[in-house]
GROMACS .gro file of N, CA, C and O in nm:
model
  504
    1GLU      N    1  12.919  -7.501  -7.903
    1GLU     CA    2  12.916  -7.641  -7.862
    1GLU      C    3  12.805  -7.662  -7.760
    1GLU      O    4  12.781  -7.578  -7.674
    2VAL      N    5  12.738  -7.774  -7.773
    2VAL     CA    6  12.629  -7.807  -7.680
    2VAL      C    7  12.684  -7.825  -7.539
    2VAL      O    8  12.785  -7.892  -7.519
    3GLN      N    9  12.617  -7.764  -7.445
    3GLN     CA   10  12.653  -7.781  -7.304
    3GLN      C   11  12.531  -7.821  -7.224
    3GLN      O   12  12.422  -7.766  -7.245
    4LEU      N   13  12.550  -7.914  -7.135
    4LEU     CA   14  12.443  -7.961  -7.047
    4LEU      C   15  12.488  -7.940  -6.903
    4LEU      O   16  12.600  -7.978  -6.867
    5VAL      N   17  12.400  -7.883  -6.824
    5VAL     CA   18  12.432  -7.859  -6.683
    5VAL      C   19  12.319  -7.915  -6.598
    5VAL      O   20  12.205  -7.869  -6.608
    6GLU      N   21  12.353  -8.012  -6.514
    6GLU     CA   22  12.255  -8.071  -6.423
    6GLU      C   23  12.255  -7.996  -6.291
    6GLU      O   24  12.357  -7.942  -6.249
    7SER      N   25  12.140  -7.997  -6.226
    7SER     CA   26  12.128  -7.938  -6.093
    7SER      C   27  12.016  -8.008  -6.019
    7SER      O   28  11.938  -8.083  -6.079
    8GLY      N   29  12.010  -7.983  -5.888
    8GLY     CA   30  11.900  -8.036  -5.809
    8GLY      C   31  11.935  -8.156  -5.724
    8GLY      O   32  11.852  -8.203  -5.646
    9GLY      N   33  12.056  -8.207  -5.738
    9GLY     CA   34  12.094  -8.321  -5.657
    9GLY      C   35  12.110  -8.282  -5.511
    9GLY      O   36  12.111  -8.164  -5.476
   10GLY      N   37  12.124  -8.383  -5.426
   10GLY     CA   38  12.141  -8.356  -5.284
   10GLY      C   39  12.118  -8.479  -5.201
   10GLY      O   40  12.112  -8.591  -5.254
   11LEU      N   41  12.102  -8.456  -5.073
   11LEU     CA   42  12.077  -8.563  -4.976
   11LEU      C   43  11.930  -8.564  -4.939
   11LEU      O   44  11.874  -8.460  -4.905
   12VAL      N   45  11.868  -8.681  -4.947
   12VAL     CA   46  11.727  -8.692  -4.916
   12VAL      C   47  11.703  -8.823  -4.842
   12VAL      O   48  11.775  -8.921  -4.863
   13GLN      N   49  11.603  -8.824  -4.758
   13GLN     CA   50  11.570  -8.947  -4.687
   13GLN      C   51  11.491  -9.042  -4.776
   13GLN      O   52  11.419  -8.998  -4.867
   14ALA      N   53  11.504  -9.168  -4.749
   14ALA     CA   54  11.429  -9.268  -4.825
   14ALA      C   55  11.280  -9.236  -4.819
   14ALA      O   56  11.227  -9.199  -4.713
   15GLY      N   57  11.215  -9.250  -4.933
   15GLY     CA   58  11.073  -9.218  -4.942
   15GLY      C   59  11.044  -9.077  -4.987
   15GLY      O   60  10.930  -9.044  -5.022
   16GLY      N   61  11.146  -8.993  -4.984
   16GLY     CA   62  11.127  -8.853  -5.019
   16GLY      C   63  11.141  -8.827  -5.168
   16GLY      O   64  11.179  -8.915  -5.245
   17PRO      N   65  11.109  -8.703  -5.209
   17PRO     CA   66  11.119  -8.664  -5.349
   17PRO      C   67  11.241  -8.577  -5.376
   17PRO      O   68  11.299  -8.517  -5.284
   18LEU      N   69  11.276  -8.568  -5.501
   18LEU     CA   70  11.382  -8.479  -5.546
   18LEU      C   71  11.357  -8.453  -5.693
   18LEU      O   72  11.312  -8.543  -5.765
   19ARG      N   73  11.386  -8.332  -5.738
   19ARG     CA   74  11.371  -8.303  -5.879
   19ARG      C   75  11.504  -8.256  -5.936
   19ARG      O   76  11.563  -8.159  -5.888
   20LEU      N   77  11.548  -8.325  -6.039
   20LEU     CA   78  11.669  -8.287  -6.108
   20LEU      C   79  11.635  -8.205  -6.232
   20LEU      O   80  11.530  -8.227  -6.295
   21SER      N   81  11.723  -8.113  -6.265
   21SER     CA   82  11.705  -8.030  -6.384
   21SER      C   83  11.828  -8.041  -6.473
   21SER      O   84  11.940  -8.057  -6.423
   22CYS      N   85  11.804  -8.030  -6.601
   22CYS     CA   86  11.913  -8.032  -6.699
   22CYS      C   87  11.891  -7.914  -6.793
   22CYS      O   88  11.790  -7.910  -6.863
   23ALA      N   89  11.984  -7.821  -6.791
   23ALA     CA   90  11.977  -7.704  -6.879
   23ALA      C   91  12.067  -7.728  -7.000
   23ALA      O   92  12.186  -7.759  -6.984
   24ALA      N   93  12.009  -7.714  -7.118
   24ALA     CA   94  12.085  -7.737  -7.241
   24ALA      C   95  12.105  -7.605  -7.314
   24ALA      O   96  12.009  -7.533  -7.338
   25SER      N   97  12.229  -7.575  -7.345
   25SER     CA   98  12.259  -7.454  -7.422
   25SER      C   99  12.321  -7.492  -7.557
   25SER      O  100  12.377  -7.600  -7.572
   26GLU      N  101  12.308  -7.401  -7.649
   26GLU     CA  102  12.357  -7.424  -7.786
   26GLU      C  103  12.295  -7.550  -7.847
   26GLU      O  104  12.362  -7.623  -7.921
   27LEU      N  105  12.171  -7.574  -7.815
   27LEU     CA  106  12.103  -7.692  -7.866
   27LEU      C  107  11.963  -7.653  -7.910
   27LEU      O  108  11.890  -7.590  -7.834
   28THR      N  109  11.928  -7.691  -8.028
   28THR     CA  110  11.792  -7.671  -8.075
   28THR      C  111  11.707  -7.790  -8.032
   28THR      O  112  11.738  -7.905  -8.065
   29PHE      N  113  11.602  -7.759  -7.959
   29PHE     CA  114  11.514  -7.866  -7.909
   29PHE      C  115  11.423  -7.913  -8.021
   29PHE      O  116  11.303  -7.898  -8.019
   30ASP      N  117  11.485  -7.978  -8.117
   30ASP     CA  118  11.413  -8.026  -8.234
   30ASP      C  119  11.483  -8.152  -8.280
   30ASP      O  120  11.604  -8.150  -8.305
   31ASP      N  121  11.408  -8.260  -8.290
   31ASP     CA  122  11.464  -8.387  -8.337
   31ASP      C  123  11.581  -8.434  -8.250
   31ASP      O  124  11.684  -8.479  -8.302
   32VAL      N  125  11.564  -8.419  -8.121
   32VAL     CA  126  11.664  -8.473  -8.028
   32VAL      C  127  11.592  -8.551  -7.919
   32VAL      O  128  11.471  -8.537  -7.900
   33SER      N  129  11.668  -8.632  -7.852
   33SER     CA  130  11.619  -8.702  -7.736
   33SER      C  131  11.715  -8.674  -7.621
   33SER      O  132  11.837  -8.667  -7.642
   34ILE      N  133  11.659  -8.660  -7.504
   34ILE     CA  134  11.741  -8.631  -7.387
   34ILE      C  135  11.711  -8.736  -7.281
   34ILE      O  136  11.594  -8.765  -7.254
   35ALA      N  137  11.818  -8.789  -7.226
   35ALA     CA  138  11.803  -8.897  -7.130
   35ALA      C  139  11.877  -8.866  -7.001
   35ALA      O  140  11.969  -8.784  -6.998
   36TRP      N  141  11.835  -8.933  -6.897
   36TRP     CA  142  11.905  -8.933  -6.770
   36TRP      C  143  11.968  -9.070  -6.750
   36TRP      O  144  11.903  -9.172  -6.769
   37PHE      N  145  12.094  -9.067  -6.711
   37PHE     CA  146  12.167  -9.188  -6.675
   37PHE      C  147  12.217  -9.171  -6.531
   37PHE      O  148  12.222  -9.059  -6.479
   38ARG      N  149  12.257  -9.279  -6.470
   38ARG     CA  150  12.315  -9.269  -6.337
   38ARG      C  151  12.425  -9.373  -6.322
   38ARG      O  152  12.426  -9.476  -6.390
   39GLN      N  153  12.516  -9.341  -6.231
   39GLN     CA  154  12.625  -9.433  -6.204
   39GLN      C  155  12.666  -9.420  -6.059
   39GLN      O  156  12.686  -9.309  -6.008
   40SER      N  157  12.677  -9.533  -5.992
   40SER     CA  158  12.725  -9.536  -5.855
   40SER      C  159  12.857  -9.611  -5.852
   40SER      O  160  12.887  -9.688  -5.944
   41PRO      N  161  12.937  -9.590  -5.747
   41PRO     CA  162  13.070  -9.651  -5.741
   41PRO      C  163  13.066  -9.802  -5.759
   41PRO      O  164  12.985  -9.871  -5.695
   42GLY      N  165  13.150  -9.852  -5.847
   42GLY     CA  166  13.160  -9.996  -5.868
   42GLY      C  167  13.052 -10.054  -5.958
   42GLY      O  168  13.050 -10.175  -5.980
   43LYS      N  169  12.964  -9.969  -6.007
   43LYS     CA  170  12.855 -10.019  -6.093
   43LYS      C  171  12.864  -9.956  -6.231
   43LYS      O  172  12.920  -9.848  -6.250
   44LYS      N  173  12.806 -10.026  -6.326
   44LYS     CA  174  12.801  -9.973  -6.461
   44LYS      C  175  12.698  -9.860  -6.469
   44LYS      O  176  12.601  -9.858  -6.394
   45ARG      N  177  12.724  -9.770  -6.562
   45ARG     CA  178  12.626  -9.664  -6.585
   45ARG      C  179  12.497  -9.726  -6.640
   45ARG      O  180  12.501  -9.815  -6.723
   46GLU      N  181  12.385  -9.677  -6.592
   46GLU     CA  182  12.257  -9.731  -6.637
   46GLU      C  183  12.163  -9.619  -6.679
   46GLU      O  184  12.164  -9.510  -6.623
   47GLY      N  185  12.084  -9.650  -6.778
   47GLY     CA  186  11.982  -9.556  -6.822
   47GLY      C  187  11.869  -9.549  -6.723
   47GLY      O  188  11.827  -9.652  -6.667
   48VAL      N  189  11.820  -9.430  -6.698
   48VAL     CA  190  11.711  -9.408  -6.603
   48VAL      C  191  11.582  -9.373  -6.676
   48VAL      O  192  11.478  -9.435  -6.654
   49ALA      N  193  11.588  -9.273  -6.763
   49ALA     CA  194  11.470  -9.228  -6.835
   49ALA      C  195  11.513  -9.148  -6.957
   49ALA      O  196  11.624  -9.095  -6.962
   50CYS      N  197  11.422  -9.140  -7.053
   50CYS     CA  198  11.452  -9.068  -7.177
   50CYS      C  199  11.324  -9.005  -7.230
   50CYS      O  200  11.214  -9.061  -7.213
   51ILE      N  201  11.339  -8.889  -7.294
   51ILE     CA  202  11.227  -8.825  -7.359
   51ILE      C  203  11.268  -8.786  -7.500
   51ILE      O  204  11.376  -8.728  -7.521
   52SER      N  205  11.185  -8.822  -7.597
   52SER     CA  206  11.204  -8.777  -7.734
   52SER      C  207  11.128  -8.646  -7.750
   52SER      O  208  11.006  -8.643  -7.736
   53ILE      N  209  11.200  -8.540  -7.778
   53ILE     CA  210  11.140  -8.407  -7.774
   53ILE      C  211  11.030  -8.391  -7.878
   53ILE      O  212  10.925  -8.334  -7.849
   54ASP      N  213  11.047  -8.441  -7.996
   54ASP     CA  214  10.949  -8.418  -8.103
   54ASP      C  215  10.814  -8.480  -8.074
   54ASP      O  216  10.711  -8.415  -8.091
   55ASP      N  217  10.811  -8.605  -8.034
   55ASP     CA  218  10.682  -8.672  -8.015
   55ASP      C  219  10.646  -8.690  -7.868
   55ASP      O  220  10.539  -8.741  -7.836
   56GLY      N  221  10.736  -8.646  -7.780
   56GLY     CA  222  10.706  -8.655  -7.638
   56GLY      C  223  10.712  -8.795  -7.580
   56GLY      O  224  10.673  -8.817  -7.465
   57GLY      N  225  10.759  -8.890  -7.658
   57GLY     CA  226  10.769  -9.026  -7.608
   57GLY      C  227  10.863  -9.035  -7.489
   57GLY      O  228  10.968  -8.972  -7.489
   58THR      N  229  10.825  -9.112  -7.389
   58THR     CA  230  10.908  -9.128  -7.270
   58THR      C  231  10.935  -9.275  -7.243
   58THR      O  232  10.849  -9.360  -7.271
   59TYR      N  233  11.050  -9.301  -7.189
   59TYR     CA  234  11.094  -9.438  -7.164
   59TYR      C  235  11.165  -9.443  -7.029
   59TYR      O  236  11.235  -9.349  -6.992
   60TYR      N  237  11.145  -9.553  -6.959
   60TYR     CA  238  11.198  -9.563  -6.823
   60TYR      C  239  11.262  -9.699  -6.800
   60TYR      O  240  11.218  -9.801  -6.855
   61ALA      N  241  11.361  -9.698  -6.714
   61ALA     CA  242  11.414  -9.825  -6.665
   61ALA      C  243  11.309  -9.889  -6.574
   61ALA      O  244  11.234  -9.818  -6.506
   62ASP      N  245  11.305 -10.020  -6.574
   62ASP     CA  246  11.207 -10.090  -6.491
   62ASP      C  247  11.220 -10.051  -6.344
   62ASP      O  248  11.121 -10.045  -6.271
   63SER      N  249  11.342 -10.025  -6.300
   63SER     CA  250  11.366  -9.996  -6.159
   63SER      C  251  11.307  -9.864  -6.113
   63SER      O  252  11.295  -9.841  -5.992
   64VAL      N  253  11.270  -9.776  -6.207
   64VAL     CA  254  11.218  -9.645  -6.167
   64VAL      C  255  11.076  -9.621  -6.217
   64VAL      O  256  11.016  -9.517  -6.184
   65LYS      N  257  11.021  -9.712  -6.293
   65LYS     CA  258  10.884  -9.693  -6.344
   65LYS      C  259  10.786  -9.675  -6.230
   65LYS      O  260  10.790  -9.748  -6.130
   66GLY      N  261  10.700  -9.576  -6.246
   66GLY     CA  262  10.601  -9.549  -6.143
   66GLY      C  263  10.651  -9.457  -6.034
   66GLY      O  264  10.572  -9.406  -5.953
   67ARG      N  265  10.782  -9.433  -6.028
   67ARG     CA  266  10.839  -9.345  -5.927
   67ARG      C  267  10.901  -9.219  -5.988
   67ARG      O  268  10.896  -9.112  -5.928
   68PHE      N  269  10.959  -9.231  -6.104
   68PHE     CA  270  11.027  -9.119  -6.169
   68PHE      C  271  10.946  -9.073  -6.290
   68PHE      O  272  10.883  -9.153  -6.359
   69THR      N  273  10.953  -8.944  -6.318
   69THR     CA  274  10.887  -8.886  -6.434
   69THR      C  275  10.982  -8.790  -6.504
   69THR      O  276  11.035  -8.699  -6.440
   70ILE      N  277  11.001  -8.810  -6.633
   70ILE     CA  278  11.084  -8.720  -6.711
   70ILE      C  279  10.993  -8.626  -6.789
   70ILE      O  280  10.887  -8.667  -6.838
   71SER      N  281  11.033  -8.500  -6.797
   71SER     CA  282  10.955  -8.401  -6.870
   71SER      C  283  11.049  -8.297  -6.928
   71SER      O  284  11.167  -8.291  -6.891
   72SER      N  285  10.994  -8.214  -7.014
   72SER     CA  286  11.077  -8.111  -7.076
   72SER      C  287  11.000  -7.981  -7.089
   72SER      O  288  10.877  -7.980  -7.100
   73ASP      N  289  11.074  -7.872  -7.086
   73ASP     CA  290  11.022  -7.740  -7.118
   73ASP      C  291  11.094  -7.698  -7.245
   73ASP      O  292  11.207  -7.649  -7.239
   74ASN      N  293  11.030  -7.722  -7.358
   74ASN     CA  294  11.099  -7.703  -7.485
   74ASN      C  295  11.129  -7.556  -7.514
   74ASN      O  296  11.224  -7.524  -7.585
   75ALA      N  297  11.049  -7.468  -7.459
   75ALA     CA  298  11.072  -7.325  -7.482
   75ALA      C  299  11.198  -7.277  -7.411
   75ALA      O  300  11.263  -7.183  -7.456
   76LYS      N  301  11.227  -7.341  -7.300
   76LYS     CA  302  11.341  -7.297  -7.219
   76LYS      C  303  11.461  -7.391  -7.229
   76LYS      O  304  11.564  -7.367  -7.164
   77ASN      N  305  11.448  -7.497  -7.305
   77ASN     CA  306  11.558  -7.594  -7.318
   77ASN      C  307  11.595  -7.658  -7.185
   77ASN      O  308  11.714  -7.671  -7.153
   78TRP      N  309  11.496  -7.700  -7.112
   78TRP     CA  310  11.519  -7.768  -6.986
   78TRP      C  311  11.454  -7.906  -6.991
   78TRP      O  312  11.349  -7.925  -7.050
   79VAL      N  313  11.518  -7.999  -6.924
   79VAL     CA  314  11.461  -8.131  -6.904
   79VAL      C  315  11.466  -8.160  -6.755
   79VAL      O  316  11.566  -8.127  -6.688
   80TYR      N  317  11.361  -8.222  -6.704
   80TYR     CA  318  11.350  -8.247  -6.561
   80TYR      C  319  11.336  -8.398  -6.534
   80TYR      O  320  11.285  -8.472  -6.618
   81LEU      N  321  11.377  -8.435  -6.417
   81LEU     CA  322  11.353  -8.571  -6.369
   81LEU      C  323  11.294  -8.560  -6.229
   81LEU      O  324  11.367  -8.528  -6.134
   82GLN      N  325  11.165  -8.582  -6.219
   82GLN     CA  326  11.099  -8.583  -6.089
   82GLN      C  327  11.113  -8.723  -6.031
   82GLN      O  328  11.068  -8.820  -6.093
   83MET      N  329  11.174  -8.730  -5.915
   83MET     CA  330  11.198  -8.859  -5.852
   83MET      C  331  11.121  -8.865  -5.721
   83MET      O  332  11.143  -8.782  -5.632
   84ASN      N  333  11.031  -8.958  -5.711
   84ASN     CA  334  10.951  -8.978  -5.590
   84ASN      C  335  10.981  -9.114  -5.529
   84ASN      O  336  11.038  -9.202  -5.596
   85SER      N  337  10.942  -9.128  -5.405
   85SER     CA  338  10.960  -9.255  -5.334
   85SER      C  339  11.103  -9.307  -5.350
   85SER      O  340  11.127  -9.424  -5.384
   86LEU      N  341  11.197  -9.219  -5.324
   86LEU     CA  342  11.337  -9.255  -5.345
   86LEU      C  343  11.382  -9.366  -5.251
   86LEU      O  344  11.335  -9.375  -5.136
   87LYS      N  345  11.473  -9.448  -5.300
   87LYS     CA  346  11.527  -9.560  -5.226
   87LYS      C  347  11.678  -9.544  -5.214
   87LYS      O  348  11.740  -9.480  -5.299
   88PRO      N  349  11.738  -9.603  -5.114
   88PRO     CA  350  11.885  -9.595  -5.102
   88PRO      C  351  11.957  -9.642  -5.228
   88PRO      O  352  12.063  -9.588  -5.263
   89GLU      N  353  11.899  -9.738  -5.298
   89GLU     CA  354  11.963  -9.789  -5.420
   89GLU      C  355  11.955  -9.689  -5.536
   89GLU      O  356  12.015  -9.712  -5.641
   90ASP      N  357  11.884  -9.580  -5.518
   90ASP     CA  358  11.884  -9.474  -5.620
   90ASP      C  359  12.004  -9.382  -5.605
   90ASP      O  360  12.026  -9.293  -5.689
   91THR      N  361  12.081  -9.400  -5.500
   91THR     CA  362  12.199  -9.318  -5.478
   91THR      C  363  12.298  -9.335  -5.593
   91THR      O  364  12.336  -9.447  -5.627
   92ALA      N  365  12.336  -9.224  -5.654
   92ALA     CA  366  12.426  -9.229  -5.770
   92ALA      C  367  12.454  -9.086  -5.816
   92ALA      O  368  12.390  -8.991  -5.769
   93VAL      N  369  12.547  -9.074  -5.908
   93VAL     CA  370  12.563  -8.949  -5.982
   93VAL      C  371  12.473  -8.959  -6.104
   93VAL      O  372  12.477  -9.058  -6.178
   94TYR      N  373  12.391  -8.857  -6.122
   94TYR     CA  374  12.295  -8.856  -6.232
   94TYR      C  375  12.345  -8.760  -6.341
   94TYR      O  376  12.383  -8.646  -6.312
   95TYR      N  377  12.339  -8.809  -6.463
   95TYR     CA  378  12.384  -8.733  -6.579
   95TYR      C  379  12.271  -8.718  -6.680
   95TYR      O  380  12.193  -8.811  -6.699
   96CYS      N  381  12.266  -8.603  -6.746
   96CYS     CA  382  12.177  -8.593  -6.861
   96CYS      C  383  12.263  -8.599  -6.988
   96CYS      O  384  12.381  -8.562  -6.986
   97ALA      N  385  12.202  -8.646  -7.095
   97ALA     CA  386  12.274  -8.667  -7.220
   97ALA      C  387  12.181  -8.644  -7.337
   97ALA      O  388  12.059  -8.664  -7.325
   98VAL      N  389  12.238  -8.604  -7.449
   98VAL     CA  390  12.162  -8.572  -7.569
   98VAL      C  391  12.199  -8.665  -7.684
   98VAL      O  392  12.318  -8.690  -7.709
   99ASP      N  393  12.096  -8.712  -7.753
   99ASP     CA  394  12.116  -8.790  -7.875
   99ASP      C  395  12.031  -8.726  -7.984
   99ASP      O  396  11.919  -8.678  -7.954
  100TYR      N  397  12.080  -8.725  -8.105
  100TYR     CA  398  12.003  -8.669  -8.215
  100TYR      C  399  11.905  -8.772  -8.267
  100TYR      O  400  11.939  -8.891  -8.280
  101GLY      N  401  11.783  -8.727  -8.293
  101GLY     CA  402  11.680  -8.816  -8.345
  101GLY      C  403  11.592  -8.871  -8.236
  101GLY      O  404  11.622  -8.858  -8.116
  102PRO      N  405  11.483  -8.934  -8.274
  102PRO     CA  406  11.393  -8.992  -8.176
  102PRO      C  407  11.447  -9.124  -8.123
  102PRO      O  408  11.534  -9.186  -8.184
  103GLU      N  409  11.396  -9.164  -8.009
  103GLU     CA  410  11.432  -9.293  -7.952
  103GLU      C  411  11.306  -9.379  -7.943
  103GLU      O  412  11.194  -9.330  -7.958
  104ASP      N  413  11.327  -9.506  -7.918
  104ASP     CA  414  11.215  -9.594  -7.890
  104ASP      C  415  11.251  -9.678  -7.768
  104ASP      O  416  11.354  -9.656  -7.704
  105GLU      N  417  11.163  -9.774  -7.740
  105GLU     CA  418  11.178  -9.851  -7.617
  105GLU      C  419  11.311  -9.924  -7.609
  105GLU      O  420  11.361  -9.954  -7.501
  106ASP      N  421  11.369  -9.956  -7.721
  106ASP     CA  422  11.497 -10.028  -7.723
  106ASP      C  423  11.617  -9.936  -7.746
  106ASP      O  424  11.720  -9.950  -7.681
  107SER      N  425  11.602  -9.841  -7.836
  107SER     CA  426  11.719  -9.763  -7.879
  107SER      C  427  11.768  -9.665  -7.774
  107SER      O  428  11.885  -9.625  -7.776
  108TRP      N  429  11.681  -9.625  -7.680
  108TRP     CA  430  11.723  -9.520  -7.588
  108TRP      C  431  11.836  -9.566  -7.495
  108TRP      O  432  11.905  -9.483  -7.437
  109LEU      N  433  11.857  -9.693  -7.487
  109LEU     CA  434  11.964  -9.744  -7.400
  109LEU      C  435  12.094  -9.769  -7.476
  109LEU      O  436  12.194  -9.807  -7.416
  110GLU      N  437  12.094  -9.746  -7.604
  110GLU     CA  438  12.215  -9.769  -7.683
  110GLU      C  439  12.313  -9.654  -7.661
  110GLU      O  440  12.273  -9.541  -7.638
  111PRO      N  441  12.443  -9.684  -7.671
  111PRO     CA  442  12.547  -9.583  -7.641
  111PRO      C  443  12.570  -9.485  -7.756
  111PRO      O  444  12.679  -9.479  -7.812
  112THR      N  445  12.469  -9.408  -7.790
  112THR     CA  446  12.479  -9.316  -7.904
  112THR      C  447  12.469  -9.170  -7.863
  112THR      O  448  12.462  -9.082  -7.948
  113TYR      N  449  12.469  -9.144  -7.734
  113TYR     CA  450  12.452  -9.007  -7.688
  113TYR      C  451  12.580  -8.928  -7.711
  113TYR      O  452  12.689  -8.973  -7.677
  114GLU      N  453  12.564  -8.808  -7.765
  114GLU     CA  454  12.680  -8.731  -7.808
  114GLU      C  455  12.729  -8.631  -7.705
  114GLU      O  456  12.848  -8.598  -7.703
  115TYR      N  457  12.640  -8.580  -7.624
  115TYR     CA  458  12.679  -8.478  -7.527
  115TYR      C  459  12.632  -8.520  -7.388
  115TYR      O  460  12.522  -8.574  -7.372
  116TRP      N  461  12.717  -8.490  -7.290
  116TRP     CA  462  12.689  -8.529  -7.152
  116TRP      C  463  12.715  -8.411  -7.060
  116TRP      O  464  12.806  -8.330  -7.084
  117GLY      N  465  12.637  -8.405  -6.953
  117GLY     CA  466  12.664  -8.307  -6.849
  117GLY      C  467  12.768  -8.360  -6.753
  117GLY      O  468  12.818  -8.472  -6.767
  118GLN      N  469  12.797  -8.278  -6.652
  118GLN     CA  470  12.901  -8.315  -6.556
  118GLN      C  471  12.848  -8.400  -6.441
  118GLN      O  472  12.926  -8.457  -6.366
  119GLY      N  473  12.717  -8.407  -6.430
  119GLY     CA  474  12.656  -8.492  -6.329
  119GLY      C  475  12.620  -8.418  -6.202
  119GLY      O  476  12.679  -8.315  -6.168
  120THR      N  477  12.523  -8.472  -6.131
  120THR     CA  478  12.483  -8.419  -6.001
  120THR      C  479  12.461  -8.537  -5.906
  120THR      O  480  12.400  -8.637  -5.945
  121GLN      N  481  12.512  -8.525  -5.785
  121GLN     CA  482  12.507  -8.635  -5.690
  121GLN      C  483  12.372  -8.641  -5.620
  121GLN      O  484  12.322  -8.540  -5.571
  122VAL      N  485  12.314  -8.760  -5.618
  122VAL     CA  486  12.193  -8.786  -5.541
  122VAL      C  487  12.227  -8.892  -5.438
  122VAL      O  488  12.277  -8.999  -5.472
  123THR      N  489  12.200  -8.860  -5.312
  123THR     CA  490  12.225  -8.954  -5.204
  123THR      C  491  12.096  -8.974  -5.126
  123THR      O  492  12.037  -8.877  -5.079
  124VAL      N  493  12.054  -9.099  -5.115
  124VAL     CA  494  11.931  -9.132  -5.044
  124VAL      C  495  11.969  -9.209  -4.919
  124VAL      O  496  12.028  -9.317  -4.926
  125SER      N  497  11.935  -9.153  -4.804
  125SER     CA  498  11.968  -9.216  -4.677
  125SER      C  499  11.853  -9.305  -4.631
  125SER      O  500  11.736  -9.274  -4.653
  126SER      N  501  11.889  -9.412  -4.565
  126SER     CA  502  11.786  -9.507  -4.519
  126SER      C  503  11.736  -9.471  -4.381
  126SER      O  504  11.790  -9.387  -4.312
   0.00000   0.00000   0.00000
């Protein structure tokens, strides 16, 4: 069974960087897309970024464009989320998730992801 394990969360001051990692096991990095979502208390889960492994296409929420970068190490089955210029409103539990097939600018936000990690807490202090 596919397993996803996030790491790298923590407490950081506003303006600082943090890099999240997602390790995928029992998953062939072929014809899949991997996304990061986040959820904070009282708010709906929101998509943050997505990468389609086959064509390398990347997609971002407007709120993180220019600050966050998603990337993958296909040989090692890792996906990363580099977060720069963090803001207090970025505070949330961050999850990685896998969907089969490529995504595009619209589809990556659809609720079709089959596997989810347990999440990692990111807290940005002001």
